[in-house]
Coordinates of C-alpha atoms in Angstrom, one line a residue:
Chain N
X1 CA 101.0 111.8 115.8
X2 CA 102.9 114.6 114.3
X3 CA 102.7 115.8 110.6
X4 CA 106.1 114.0 110.9
X5 CA 104.9 110.5 112.0
X6 CA 101.8 111.5 109.3
X7 CA 103.6 111.2 106.7
X8 CA 105.3 108.7 107.0
X9 CA 102.0 106.4 107.4
X10 CA 101.5 108.2 103.9
X11 CA 104.9 107.6 102.1
X12 CA 104.6 103.5 103.3
X13 CA 101.2 102.9 102.3
X14 CA 101.7 105.1 98.7
X15 CA 105.0 102.4 98.1
X16 CA 103.4 99.2 99.4
X17 CA 100.9 99.9 97.0
X18 CA 103.5 101.1 94.2
X19 CA 105.5 97.9 95.3
X20 CA 102.9 96.0 94.8
X21 CA 101.6 96.8 91.6
X22 CA 105.4 96.1 90.2
X23 CA 104.8 92.8 91.5
X24 CA 101.5 92.2 90.2
X25 CA 102.7 93.6 86.3
X26 CA 105.5 91.1 86.7
X27 CA 103.3 87.9 87.4
X28 CA 105.6 87.3 90.7
X29 CA 103.5 84.6 93.0
X30 CA 102.4 86.2 95.7
X31 CA 105.0 85.8 98.7
X32 CA 107.1 88.0 95.4
X33 CA 104.3 90.4 95.6
X34 CA 104.5 91.1 99.0
X35 CA 108.0 91.2 99.4
X36 CA 108.3 93.2 96.5
X37 CA 105.6 96.1 98.2
X38 CA 108.0 95.3 101.8
X39 CA 110.3 96.1 100.4
X40 CA 109.7 98.9 98.5
X41 CA 108.6 100.3 101.3
X42 CA 111.3 99.8 103.9
X43 CA 113.6 99.5 101.6
X44 CA 114.5 103.0 101.4
X45 CA 114.2 103.9 105.8
X46 CA 116.4 100.4 106.0
X47 CA 119.0 101.9 104.1
X48 CA 118.9 105.6 105.8
X49 CA 119.2 103.7 109.0
X50 CA 121.9 101.3 108.1
X51 CA 123.4 104.4 107.0
X52 CA 123.6 106.4 110.1
X53 CA 124.1 103.1 111.7
X54 CA 121.2 102.5 113.3
X55 CA 118.7 99.8 114.4
X56 CA 115.5 100.2 112.0
X57 CA 113.1 102.1 113.3
X58 CA 111.3 99.4 111.6
X59 CA 112.4 96.9 113.7
X60 CA 111.4 98.7 117.1
X61 CA 108.3 100.3 115.9
X62 CA 104.8 97.9 114.6
X63 CA 103.2 100.7 112.5
X64 CA 104.9 100.5 109.3
X65 CA 103.7 97.1 109.2
X66 CA 100.5 97.5 110.1
X67 CA 99.8 100.4 106.9
X68 CA 101.7 97.5 104.6
X69 CA 99.6 95.1 105.7
X70 CA 96.2 97.3 105.2
X71 CA 97.0 98.3 101.8
X72 CA 97.9 95.3 100.7
X73 CA 94.8 93.9 102.3
X74 CA 92.6 96.8 100.9
X75 CA 94.8 95.9 96.9
X76 CA 93.8 92.8 96.7
X77 CA 90.1 93.4 98.1
X78 CA 89.2 95.8 95.6
X79 CA 91.0 93.6 92.4
X80 CA 93.2 96.3 91.5
X81 CA 95.4 93.1 90.0
X82 CA 92.3 92.9 87.4
X83 CA 92.6 96.8 86.5
X84 CA 93.4 97.4 83.3
X85 CA 96.5 98.4 82.1
X86 CA 96.4 101.9 81.4
X87 CA 94.8 102.7 84.7
X88 CA 97.2 100.1 86.7
X89 CA 99.9 103.1 85.0
X90 CA 97.8 105.9 86.2
X91 CA 97.3 104.4 89.4
X92 CA 101.3 103.2 90.3
X93 CA 102.1 107.1 89.1
X94 CA 100.3 108.6 91.9
X95 CA 101.4 106.8 94.6
X96 CA 105.3 106.2 93.6
X97 CA 105.2 109.8 93.5
X98 CA 103.2 110.6 96.9
X99 CA 105.2 108.0 98.0
X100 CA 108.8 109.7 97.2
X101 CA 107.4 112.8 98.2
X102 CA 106.4 111.9 101.9
X103 CA 109.8 109.7 102.3
X104 CA 112.1 112.4 101.0
X105 CA 110.6 114.5 103.9
X106 CA 110.8 112.2 106.6
X107 CA 114.4 111.0 105.3
X108 CA 116.1 114.8 104.9
X109 CA 114.1 115.7 109.3
X110 CA 116.1 112.8 109.8
X111 CA 119.4 113.9 108.5
X112 CA 118.4 117.7 109.7
X113 CA 118.0 116.0 113.6
X114 CA 121.5 114.6 112.9
X115 CA 123.2 118.3 112.0
X116 CA 124.6 117.0 109.0
X117 CA 125.4 119.1 106.2
X118 CA 123.5 120.5 103.4
X119 CA 124.4 117.4 101.3
X120 CA 124.1 115.1 104.4
X121 CA 119.8 115.9 104.5
X122 CA 119.5 116.1 101.0
X123 CA 121.1 112.5 100.4
X124 CA 118.8 111.2 103.2
X125 CA 116.0 112.2 101.8
X126 CA 117.0 110.6 97.8
X127 CA 117.9 108.1 100.0
X128 CA 114.9 106.8 101.7
X129 CA 113.1 108.1 99.0
X130 CA 113.9 106.4 95.9
X131 CA 115.6 103.4 97.8
X132 CA 112.5 101.3 98.0
X133 CA 112.2 101.6 94.5
X134 CA 116.0 101.1 93.7
X135 CA 115.8 97.5 95.2
X136 CA 113.3 97.0 94.0
X137 CA 113.8 97.7 90.0
X138 CA 117.0 96.0 90.3
X139 CA 115.3 92.7 92.4
X140 CA 112.5 92.8 88.9
X141 CA 115.5 93.4 86.6
X142 CA 114.1 96.6 85.4
X143 CA 116.9 99.9 85.3
X144 CA 115.9 101.8 88.1
X145 CA 113.8 104.5 87.6
X146 CA 115.9 107.6 88.6
X147 CA 118.4 107.0 85.5
X148 CA 115.6 107.5 83.3
X149 CA 113.5 110.1 82.2
X150 CA 111.0 112.3 84.0
X151 CA 112.4 114.2 86.7
X152 CA 112.4 111.6 88.9
X153 CA 115.2 112.1 91.4
X154 CA 115.7 115.7 90.1
X155 CA 112.0 116.1 92.5
X156 CA 113.2 114.6 95.5
X157 CA 116.3 116.8 95.6
X158 CA 114.6 119.9 95.3
X159 CA 112.3 118.3 98.3
X160 CA 115.1 118.1 100.2
X161 CA 117.1 121.0 99.4
X162 CA 113.0 122.7 100.1
X163 CA 113.3 121.4 103.8
X164 CA 116.8 122.0 104.2
X165 CA 115.6 126.2 103.4
X166 CA 112.6 125.6 105.0
X167 CA 114.9 124.8 108.3
X168 CA 117.2 127.2 107.9
X169 CA 114.7 129.7 108.5
X170 CA 113.2 128.2 111.5
X171 CA 109.2 127.5 109.2
X172 CA 110.2 124.5 109.4
X173 CA 105.2 123.3 111.0
X174 CA 102.8 121.1 110.4
X175 CA 101.6 123.4 107.6
X176 CA 104.7 123.2 105.5
X177 CA 105.2 120.5 105.8
X178 CA 102.0 119.4 104.2
X179 CA 101.7 122.0 102.1
X180 CA 106.3 120.5 100.9
X181 CA 104.2 117.1 100.8
X182 CA 101.6 118.4 98.5
X183 CA 104.0 120.7 96.1
X184 CA 106.7 117.6 95.7
X185 CA 103.4 115.6 95.0
X186 CA 102.3 117.7 92.4
X187 CA 105.6 118.8 91.3
X188 CA 106.7 114.7 90.0
X189 CA 102.8 114.6 88.0
X190 CA 103.4 117.6 86.7
X191 CA 107.1 116.4 85.1
X192 CA 105.7 113.8 84.2
X193 CA 102.8 114.9 81.9
X194 CA 104.5 117.8 80.9
X195 CA 107.5 115.3 80.0
X196 CA 110.5 117.2 80.8
X197 CA 113.5 116.0 79.8
X198 CA 116.9 117.8 81.3
X199 CA 118.8 118.4 78.0
X200 CA 121.4 115.0 77.6
X201 CA 124.9 115.6 76.4
Chain V
X1 CA 131.4 75.4 120.7
X2 CA 127.9 76.1 121.4
X3 CA 125.3 75.3 118.5
X4 CA 124.6 78.2 116.8
X5 CA 128.3 78.6 116.1
X6 CA 128.4 74.9 114.3
X7 CA 125.3 76.3 112.4
X8 CA 127.0 79.5 112.0
X9 CA 129.8 77.3 110.4
X10 CA 127.5 75.0 108.5
X11 CA 125.7 77.7 106.6
X12 CA 129.0 79.6 105.5
X13 CA 130.4 76.5 104.1
X14 CA 127.0 75.5 101.9
X15 CA 126.3 79.0 101.2
X16 CA 130.1 78.7 99.6
X17 CA 129.4 75.8 97.7
X18 CA 127.0 77.7 96.4
X19 CA 128.4 81.0 95.2
X20 CA 131.1 78.7 93.7
X21 CA 129.0 76.0 91.7
X22 CA 127.0 79.7 90.6
X23 CA 130.5 81.2 89.2
X24 CA 131.8 77.6 87.7
X25 CA 128.2 77.6 85.8
X26 CA 129.1 81.5 84.5
X27 CA 131.8 80.1 83.6
X28 CA 133.6 83.0 85.9
X29 CA 137.6 83.1 85.9
X30 CA 139.3 82.1 89.0
X31 CA 138.8 85.5 90.6
X32 CA 135.5 85.6 89.6
X33 CA 134.5 82.0 91.0
X34 CA 136.0 83.5 94.4
X35 CA 134.5 86.7 95.2
X36 CA 131.1 85.0 94.2
X37 CA 131.9 81.8 96.4
X38 CA 133.1 84.4 99.3
X39 CA 130.4 87.2 98.9
X40 CA 126.8 84.2 98.9
X41 CA 128.7 83.0 101.9
X42 CA 129.4 86.3 103.8
X43 CA 127.2 89.0 102.4
X44 CA 123.8 88.0 104.1
X45 CA 125.9 88.3 107.3
X46 CA 127.3 91.7 106.5
X47 CA 124.3 93.5 105.5
X48 CA 123.2 92.1 109.5
X49 CA 125.8 93.5 110.7
X50 CA 125.4 96.7 108.5
X51 CA 121.6 97.4 108.9
X52 CA 122.4 96.7 113.0
X53 CA 125.1 98.8 113.3
X54 CA 128.2 97.2 114.5
X55 CA 131.6 96.2 112.6
X56 CA 130.8 93.0 110.5
X57 CA 131.8 90.0 113.0
X58 CA 134.6 89.0 109.7
X59 CA 136.3 91.3 110.5
X60 CA 137.4 90.2 113.7
X61 CA 136.6 86.5 113.7
X62 CA 138.7 84.2 111.7
X63 CA 136.1 81.1 111.0
X64 CA 134.5 82.4 108.0
X65 CA 137.4 83.3 106.2
X66 CA 139.1 79.5 107.0
X67 CA 135.6 77.8 106.5
X68 CA 135.2 79.4 103.2
X69 CA 139.0 78.7 102.0
X70 CA 138.4 75.0 103.3
X71 CA 135.7 74.7 101.7
X72 CA 136.9 76.2 98.1
X73 CA 140.0 73.7 97.9
X74 CA 137.5 70.6 98.9
X75 CA 135.0 71.3 95.9
X76 CA 138.1 72.3 93.8
X77 CA 139.4 69.3 94.7
X78 CA 137.4 67.1 93.6
X79 CA 136.9 68.1 90.7
X80 CA 133.8 69.8 91.0
X81 CA 134.1 72.1 87.7
X82 CA 133.7 68.3 86.1
X83 CA 130.1 67.3 86.8
X84 CA 127.7 67.0 84.6
X85 CA 124.8 69.9 84.4
X86 CA 122.2 68.1 85.9
X87 CA 124.5 66.3 88.9
X88 CA 125.8 70.2 89.8
X89 CA 122.5 71.8 89.9
X90 CA 121.3 68.9 92.5
X91 CA 124.4 69.8 94.6
X92 CA 123.4 73.4 94.6
X93 CA 119.9 72.7 95.3
X94 CA 121.1 71.3 98.7
X95 CA 123.8 73.5 99.4
X96 CA 122.0 76.8 99.0
X97 CA 118.5 75.1 100.6
X98 CA 121.0 73.8 104.0
X99 CA 122.7 77.5 104.1
X100 CA 119.3 79.3 104.0
X101 CA 118.3 77.0 107.1
X102 CA 121.2 78.1 108.9
X103 CA 121.6 81.7 108.5
X104 CA 118.3 82.3 109.0
X105 CA 118.4 80.7 112.4
X106 CA 121.9 82.4 113.2
X107 CA 120.6 85.7 111.6
X108 CA 116.9 85.5 113.8
X109 CA 118.9 85.0 116.8
X110 CA 120.8 87.6 116.6
X111 CA 118.1 89.9 116.0
X112 CA 116.4 88.1 120.1
X113 CA 119.3 88.9 121.5
X114 CA 119.6 92.8 120.4
X115 CA 115.9 92.1 121.7
X116 CA 114.2 93.3 118.4
X117 CA 110.1 92.7 117.7
X118 CA 108.6 89.8 115.1
X119 CA 109.4 91.7 112.5
X120 CA 113.1 92.2 112.4
X121 CA 113.8 88.6 114.4
X122 CA 112.3 86.9 111.1
X123 CA 114.5 89.8 108.6
X124 CA 117.3 89.4 110.3
X125 CA 117.0 85.9 109.9
X126 CA 115.7 86.2 106.2
X127 CA 118.7 88.9 105.2
X128 CA 120.9 86.6 106.7
X129 CA 120.3 84.5 105.2
X130 CA 119.4 85.7 101.2
X131 CA 121.4 88.6 101.2
X132 CA 124.3 86.6 100.0
X133 CA 121.9 84.8 97.7
X134 CA 120.5 88.0 96.3
X135 CA 124.4 89.7 96.2
X136 CA 125.0 86.9 94.1
X137 CA 122.5 86.6 91.8
X138 CA 122.5 90.9 90.7
X139 CA 126.0 90.7 90.0
X140 CA 125.8 87.5 88.4
X141 CA 123.3 89.0 86.5
X142 CA 119.5 86.9 87.6
X143 CA 116.5 87.6 89.2
X144 CA 117.2 86.8 92.6
X145 CA 115.7 83.0 93.6
X146 CA 113.5 84.4 96.0
X147 CA 111.0 86.3 93.3
X148 CA 111.1 82.7 90.8
X149 CA 108.6 79.9 92.5
X150 CA 109.3 77.3 95.0
X151 CA 109.0 78.8 98.3
X152 CA 112.5 80.0 98.9
X153 CA 111.8 82.8 101.4
X154 CA 108.8 82.1 102.9
X155 CA 110.6 78.8 103.9
X156 CA 113.4 81.5 105.7
X157 CA 110.6 83.3 107.3
X158 CA 108.9 80.1 108.4
X159 CA 112.4 79.0 110.1
X160 CA 112.5 83.0 111.7
X161 CA 108.9 82.7 113.2
X162 CA 109.7 79.7 114.4
X163 CA 112.3 80.4 116.6
X164 CA 110.2 83.3 117.1
X165 CA 108.2 81.3 118.6
X166 CA 110.1 78.2 119.9
X167 CA 112.3 81.4 122.4
X168 CA 109.2 83.1 122.9
X169 CA 108.0 79.3 125.1
X170 CA 111.7 78.8 126.0
X171 CA 112.4 76.3 124.4
X172 CA 115.5 77.5 122.9
X173 CA 118.6 74.2 122.8
X174 CA 120.7 73.0 120.9
X175 CA 118.5 70.0 120.5
X176 CA 116.0 72.1 119.0
X177 CA 118.1 74.1 116.8
X178 CA 119.6 71.1 115.1
X179 CA 115.8 70.3 115.2
X180 CA 115.2 73.4 113.5
X181 CA 118.3 73.2 111.1
X182 CA 117.4 69.9 110.0
X183 CA 114.1 70.7 109.3
X184 CA 113.6 74.0 107.3
X185 CA 116.2 72.1 105.1
X186 CA 114.1 69.2 104.7
X187 CA 111.1 71.5 103.8
X188 CA 112.1 73.5 102.1
X189 CA 113.6 70.4 99.8
X190 CA 110.4 69.2 99.8
X191 CA 109.2 72.4 98.5
X192 CA 111.2 72.1 95.5
X193 CA 110.1 68.7 94.3
X194 CA 106.8 68.8 94.9
X195 CA 107.2 72.6 92.6
X196 CA 104.6 74.0 94.8
X197 CA 104.0 77.8 94.3
X198 CA 101.7 80.1 96.0
X199 CA 98.8 81.4 93.3
X200 CA 99.4 84.3 91.3
X201 CA 96.6 86.6 90.4
Chain M
X1 CA 146.5 118.0 104.1
X2 CA 148.4 115.1 104.7
X3 CA 149.0 112.3 102.5
X4 CA 146.4 110.1 102.7
X5 CA 143.3 113.3 102.1
X6 CA 145.3 113.9 99.1
X7 CA 144.7 109.7 97.9
X8 CA 141.5 110.5 98.6
X9 CA 140.9 113.8 96.2
X10 CA 142.5 111.9 94.2
X11 CA 140.3 109.3 93.7
X12 CA 137.0 111.5 94.6
X13 CA 137.9 113.0 90.9
X14 CA 138.9 109.7 89.1
X15 CA 136.3 108.0 90.0
X16 CA 133.6 110.8 89.7
X17 CA 135.3 111.1 86.3
X18 CA 134.7 107.7 85.7
X19 CA 131.3 107.7 86.8
X20 CA 130.4 110.2 84.1
X21 CA 131.9 108.9 81.1
X22 CA 130.1 105.6 81.8
X23 CA 126.7 107.8 82.2
X24 CA 127.7 109.4 78.5
X25 CA 128.2 106.0 77.1
X26 CA 125.1 104.6 78.1
X27 CA 123.4 107.5 76.7
X28 CA 121.9 109.3 80.5
X29 CA 120.1 113.3 80.6
X30 CA 121.5 115.3 82.5
X31 CA 120.6 114.2 85.3
X32 CA 121.9 110.9 85.8
X33 CA 125.0 111.4 84.8
X34 CA 125.0 113.6 87.2
X35 CA 123.7 110.7 89.6
X36 CA 126.1 108.2 88.0
X37 CA 129.3 110.7 89.0
X38 CA 128.4 111.1 92.3
X39 CA 127.4 107.4 93.2
X40 CA 131.1 105.9 91.5
X41 CA 132.7 108.7 93.1
X42 CA 130.8 108.7 96.5
X43 CA 129.4 105.2 97.2
X44 CA 132.1 103.2 97.6
X45 CA 133.3 105.7 101.1
X46 CA 129.4 105.0 102.3
X47 CA 129.2 101.4 102.1
X48 CA 132.4 101.4 103.9
X49 CA 131.2 103.8 106.7
X50 CA 128.0 101.6 106.2
X51 CA 129.8 98.7 106.9
X52 CA 132.0 99.8 109.7
X53 CA 128.7 101.9 111.1
X54 CA 129.1 105.3 111.5
X55 CA 127.6 108.3 109.9
X56 CA 128.6 108.7 106.1
X57 CA 131.9 111.3 106.2
X58 CA 130.8 112.8 103.3
X59 CA 127.4 114.0 105.5
X60 CA 130.0 116.3 108.0
X61 CA 133.1 116.8 105.5
X62 CA 132.4 119.0 102.1
X63 CA 136.2 118.4 100.2
X64 CA 134.4 115.2 98.2
X65 CA 131.2 117.7 97.0
X66 CA 133.8 120.2 95.7
X67 CA 136.5 117.9 93.9
X68 CA 133.5 115.9 92.1
X69 CA 131.2 118.9 91.3
X70 CA 135.3 120.4 90.0
X71 CA 136.0 116.8 87.9
X72 CA 132.4 117.3 86.8
X73 CA 132.9 121.4 85.1
X74 CA 136.0 120.1 83.9
X75 CA 134.7 117.3 82.3
X76 CA 131.9 119.3 80.8
X77 CA 134.7 122.0 79.9
X78 CA 136.6 120.0 77.9
X79 CA 133.7 119.0 75.1
X80 CA 134.4 115.6 77.0
X81 CA 131.1 114.1 75.5
X82 CA 132.0 114.9 72.3
X83 CA 135.4 112.5 72.6
X84 CA 136.1 109.7 70.2
X85 CA 134.7 106.7 71.9
X86 CA 138.1 105.4 71.4
X87 CA 139.7 107.7 73.2
X88 CA 137.1 107.6 75.9
X89 CA 137.6 104.0 76.2
X90 CA 141.4 105.3 77.4
X91 CA 139.9 107.7 79.4
X92 CA 137.9 106.1 81.6
X93 CA 140.4 103.2 81.8
X94 CA 142.5 105.1 83.2
X95 CA 140.4 106.9 85.5
X96 CA 138.6 104.3 86.5
X97 CA 142.8 102.3 87.6
X98 CA 143.6 105.7 89.8
X99 CA 140.5 105.6 91.8
X100 CA 140.3 101.9 92.1
X101 CA 144.3 102.5 93.5
X102 CA 143.5 105.3 95.4
X103 CA 140.1 104.2 97.5
X104 CA 141.5 100.8 98.1
X105 CA 144.5 102.8 99.8
X106 CA 142.3 105.3 102.0
X107 CA 139.6 102.4 102.6
X108 CA 142.3 99.8 103.8
X109 CA 143.6 102.7 106.0
X110 CA 140.1 103.2 107.9
X111 CA 140.1 99.4 108.4
X112 CA 144.3 99.8 110.1
X113 CA 142.3 102.6 112.2
X114 CA 140.0 100.4 113.2
X115 CA 142.5 97.5 113.9
X116 CA 140.4 94.8 112.1
X117 CA 142.0 91.6 110.9
X118 CA 143.8 91.3 107.4
X119 CA 140.6 90.4 106.4
X120 CA 138.9 93.1 106.9
X121 CA 141.8 95.8 105.6
X122 CA 142.1 93.8 102.6
X123 CA 137.9 94.2 102.4
X124 CA 137.1 97.4 103.1
X125 CA 139.7 98.3 100.7
X126 CA 138.5 96.2 98.2
X127 CA 134.7 97.4 99.0
X128 CA 135.7 101.0 98.9
X129 CA 137.3 100.9 95.6
X130 CA 135.1 99.0 94.1
X131 CA 131.8 99.8 95.0
X132 CA 130.9 102.8 93.6
X133 CA 131.8 100.6 90.9
X134 CA 129.6 97.8 91.2
X135 CA 126.3 100.5 92.4
X136 CA 127.4 102.4 89.2
X137 CA 127.1 99.5 86.8
X138 CA 124.2 97.4 89.0
X139 CA 122.3 100.4 88.2
X140 CA 123.6 100.7 84.5
X141 CA 122.6 97.4 84.1
X142 CA 126.3 96.0 83.2
X143 CA 127.6 92.8 85.2
X144 CA 130.0 94.3 87.1
X145 CA 133.6 94.6 86.3
X146 CA 135.0 92.7 88.8
X147 CA 134.0 90.1 87.6
X148 CA 134.9 90.2 84.4
X149 CA 138.3 90.2 82.9
X150 CA 141.5 91.7 83.4
X151 CA 142.7 91.5 87.5
X152 CA 140.2 94.6 88.7
X153 CA 139.4 93.0 91.8
X154 CA 142.7 91.0 92.5
X155 CA 144.0 95.0 92.1
X156 CA 143.0 95.9 94.7
X157 CA 143.6 93.4 97.2
X158 CA 147.2 93.0 96.1
X159 CA 147.2 96.5 97.0
X160 CA 145.0 96.2 100.7
X161 CA 147.6 93.5 101.3
X162 CA 150.9 95.5 100.8
X163 CA 149.2 98.3 103.0
X164 CA 148.6 95.5 105.2
X165 CA 151.7 94.9 105.4
X166 CA 153.5 97.7 105.2
X167 CA 151.3 98.5 108.3
X168 CA 153.0 95.5 110.4
X169 CA 156.6 96.5 109.6
X170 CA 156.0 100.2 110.4
X171 CA 156.4 101.7 106.8
X172 CA 153.3 103.5 106.6
X173 CA 154.4 107.2 105.6
X174 CA 154.2 110.1 102.9
X175 CA 156.8 107.9 100.5
X176 CA 155.4 104.7 100.9
X177 CA 151.8 105.6 100.3
X178 CA 152.9 107.3 96.8
X179 CA 154.3 104.2 95.8
X180 CA 151.8 102.5 96.5
X181 CA 148.9 104.4 94.9
X182 CA 151.2 105.0 91.7
X183 CA 152.3 100.6 91.6
X184 CA 148.8 99.7 91.7
X185 CA 147.8 102.4 89.2
X186 CA 151.2 100.5 87.0
X187 CA 149.7 97.5 87.7
X188 CA 146.4 97.5 86.9
X189 CA 147.1 99.7 83.9
X190 CA 149.5 96.1 82.6
X191 CA 147.3 93.6 83.9
X192 CA 144.7 95.3 81.6
X193 CA 147.2 95.8 78.9
X194 CA 148.7 92.7 78.8
X195 CA 145.2 90.8 79.4
X196 CA 146.3 88.5 81.9
X197 CA 143.3 86.5 82.5
X198 CA 143.4 84.2 85.6
X199 CA 143.2 80.4 84.3
X200 CA 139.1 79.9 84.2
X201 CA 137.7 76.2 85.4

């Protein structure tokens, strides 16, 4: 398994967990929680595949499904639904930030492989990363997170630009990819902590 | 006309009617009602076609449009908009359940034809069946039905799994397809009647 | 540059402006406003490209991005965000109506090039024109404009039908295209002014 595949698994698990937590918070029934977890985990990738015109990878590969299933079993087994609300919010933040960073990387790499321009690379990373979250938020009637505070979408764009730059320099390898994953994850958590807001008009 | 084409027509008519009823309930103007009916009827199929990367069938075939038009004329002619609210709700339930079962079958069959894995077959059936309803609900600012009670999405998944199993056994023929359509329709109505809810967390 | 390309640029600029104004009205932060402007401008085209199964044009061409950037700089430079609410609403109406007409034409022309039926031509024009607006409205939690009054979607359908007719007559040339653009723009503004509503049920 190469670095991209591992990062994809990490992102899938992280987003499955974040979707699960949203489902619990919204008091959905068991199927609603599973759907929310699943859509958050595969939604972005399916959007990306639909946009570039190919059959979704999750229809021909079983990895993501195994990862989602295992994640949900673990979450349920650890009785995450009985955790206090404040701790749930913290776990959600970590999971969602990790998924954001991971899926930006794998999505942007798909763009690099297709030889699109810098906007395409950044957008494919962005869509793969926030797509699942948008579907999840819209379905449960929340305003999607990318339009609220905390630099959510900006982090994805920054990671995408960084990967594009690394590719132009020929510096894409497992080490830099993992560095980018860790860096993006930390950046997102830091932006949330500092509560850094872009200036309003 | 083979069984799949007939089932597709049934589903198109059923969802056009369900979308029409939602438009009337939300007091939309004539165009809003037509758009709602149309999107519910073709939305799922267009999503499925976009996902598998082909030009939507409704852009090259005129059947669905004729079906939608006839359905709307009949609905308007029978003055469905003047019916009492309770009876409208019952008609909506029947129409939507029939569309759900029918489109799950045709969507899942598209997946079988493309040789995708079991998740792909079930998801394509699911998306074709609930896609139009999701677009309709989100556009009129309702929470999509699949996340509320009543086993809505589960029935679609069960039908999809059943069709996958029938295909593996080599038992797909007009008789079993119609049996599956009828069975899925009844299952959905029964789930609603029994008000069977999955356990919450 | 041919007429279609110019009309595409006009539409991109108009929708970028309309999205910008919505972002300001909703008091989003700087990134939220940029995302709203961007999605409104490219959203419809990306939906159209995903539906016909090709890589989005904006991933291989840089024109739209330059147009969006210039539009946003001009909007910000002219301190549009400090304008009085009534005048902002007027500017929004002009921008959105121009984008609607322009993108209907370019989207429908894509359909003509692909040889789809009349429903396909009209739908592709419709989706390219209203797609960005739908995404924008749903993301900021408004009911999309096409379901409210004022003939919004009807104008797009009329323009699409007109272009289909022109194509059948062999009368598509820069003059008729610009005439259609101007005519559609005026029609939309007039429908709004007259507050013409389709009869409710």
